[in-house]
mmCIF file of C-alpha atoms in Angstrom:
data_model
loop_
_atom_site.group_PDB
_atom_site.id
_atom_site.type_symbol
_atom_site.label_atom_id
_atom_site.label_comp_id
_atom_site.label_asym_id
_atom_site.label_seq_id
_atom_site.Cartn_x
_atom_site.Cartn_y
_atom_site.Cartn_z
ATOM 1 C CA MET A 1 0.000 0.000 0.000
ATOM 2 C CA ILE A 2 2.746 2.448 0.967
ATOM 3 C CA LYS A 3 4.835 1.469 -2.062
ATOM 4 C CA LYS A 4 1.869 2.070 -4.362
ATOM 5 C CA LEU A 5 1.258 5.471 -2.765
ATOM 6 C CA TRP A 6 4.953 6.308 -3.131
ATOM 7 C CA LEU A 7 4.908 5.308 -6.812
ATOM 8 C CA ASN A 8 1.815 7.426 -7.405
ATOM 9 C CA LEU A 9 3.378 10.460 -5.723
ATOM 10 C CA LYS A 10 6.586 9.979 -7.693
ATOM 11 C CA HIS A 11 4.568 9.620 -10.889
ATOM 12 C CA ILE A 12 2.700 12.874 -10.185
ATOM 13 C CA TYR A 13 5.986 14.625 -9.378
ATOM 14 C CA LEU A 14 7.516 13.518 -12.689
ATOM 15 C CA LYS A 15 4.408 14.612 -14.589
ATOM 16 C CA VAL A 16 4.535 18.064 -12.955
ATOM 17 C CA LEU A 17 8.230 18.418 -13.766
ATOM 18 C CA SER A 18 7.635 17.408 -17.367
ATOM 19 C CA ILE A 19 5.026 20.171 -17.619
ATOM 20 C CA ILE A 20 7.030 22.873 -15.834
ATOM 21 C CA ILE A 21 10.428 22.398 -17.484
ATOM 22 C CA PRO A 22 9.279 23.129 -21.067
ATOM 23 C CA MET A 23 7.797 26.423 -19.829
ATOM 24 C CA TYR A 24 11.318 27.727 -19.302
ATOM 25 C CA SER A 25 12.128 27.209 -22.954
ATOM 26 C CA PRO A 26 11.191 29.872 -25.497
ATOM 27 C CA MET A 27 11.076 27.138 -28.161
ATOM 28 C CA GLN A 28 8.619 24.319 -28.399
ATOM 29 C CA GLY A 29 9.971 21.501 -26.307
ATOM 30 C CA ILE A 30 13.451 21.164 -24.936
ATOM 31 C CA GLY A 31 16.268 19.416 -26.711
ATOM 32 C CA PRO A 32 19.597 18.480 -25.119
ATOM 33 C CA LEU A 33 21.555 20.265 -27.852
ATOM 34 C CA GLN A 34 19.770 23.596 -27.421
ATOM 35 C CA HIS A 35 19.447 23.582 -23.640
ATOM 36 C CA GLY A 36 22.244 21.363 -22.303
ATOM 37 C CA SER A 37 21.557 19.697 -18.975
ATOM 38 C CA LEU A 38 18.002 21.076 -18.770
ATOM 39 C CA GLY A 39 17.170 19.345 -22.041
ATOM 40 C CA LYS A 40 18.786 16.123 -20.845
ATOM 41 C CA LEU A 41 16.784 16.326 -17.628
ATOM 42 C CA SER A 42 13.575 16.822 -19.584
ATOM 43 C CA MET A 43 14.323 13.787 -21.765
ATOM 44 C CA GLN A 44 15.152 11.688 -18.694
ATOM 45 C CA ILE A 45 11.872 12.707 -17.057
ATOM 46 C CA GLU A 46 9.923 11.714 -20.166
ATOM 47 C CA GLU A 47 11.730 8.364 -20.299
ATOM 48 C CA LEU A 48 11.209 7.710 -16.579
ATOM 49 C CA THR A 49 7.525 8.565 -16.863
ATOM 50 C CA ALA A 50 7.091 6.175 -19.790
ATOM 51 C CA ASN A 51 8.986 3.420 -17.961
ATOM 52 C CA GLN A 52 6.958 3.998 -14.808
ATOM 53 C CA ASP A 53 3.674 3.780 -16.722
ATOM 54 C CA LEU A 54 4.831 0.494 -18.257
ATOM 55 C CA LEU A 55 5.923 -0.846 -14.867
ATOM 56 C CA ILE A 56 2.591 0.071 -13.264
ATOM 57 C CA ASP A 57 0.741 -1.763 -16.057
ATOM 58 C CA GLN A 58 2.940 -4.838 -15.674
ATOM 59 C CA VAL A 59 2.537 -4.912 -11.892
ATOM 60 C CA SER A 60 -1.246 -4.585 -12.132
ATOM 61 C CA ARG A 61 -1.353 -7.493 -14.607
ATOM 62 C CA LEU A 62 0.855 -9.562 -12.307
ATOM 63 C CA VAL A 63 -1.408 -8.825 -9.338
ATOM 64 C CA LYS A 64 -4.422 -10.022 -11.360
ATOM 65 C CA VAL A 65 -2.606 -13.246 -12.269
ATOM 66 C CA VAL A 66 -1.623 -13.861 -8.639
ATOM 67 C CA LYS A 67 -5.210 -13.296 -7.490
ATOM 68 C CA THR A 68 -6.459 -15.715 -10.151
ATOM 69 C CA ILE A 69 -3.970 -18.351 -9.000
ATOM 70 C CA GLN A 70 -4.966 -17.810 -5.360
ATOM 71 C CA GLU A 71 -8.639 -18.233 -6.245
ATOM 72 C CA ALA A 72 -7.854 -21.420 -8.173
ATOM 73 C CA PHE A 73 -6.019 -22.857 -5.162
ATOM 74 C CA LYS A 74 -8.891 -21.918 -2.849
ATOM 75 C CA HIS A 75 -11.414 -23.672 -5.070
ATOM 76 C CA GLY A 76 -9.092 -26.659 -5.539
ATOM 77 C CA ALA A 77 -8.600 -27.063 -1.779
ATOM 78 C CA GLN A 78 -12.338 -27.128 -1.072
#
């Protein structure tokens, strides 16, 4: 429960950063060549957000599979 809450807070934090950082750029979007470390940070945030979304999906699928297996064992034991 606490880990899920922590992941959600981290996810929100990364989303907020990915919205705020491009506001500092006069151009559309931020590239590492034009903006150095700020552009690299923006790209890392986008990559982390995408990876986190994928991880959350995979964990939710795994939880469903585990629950299905637990239910099968409960019905098999009865």
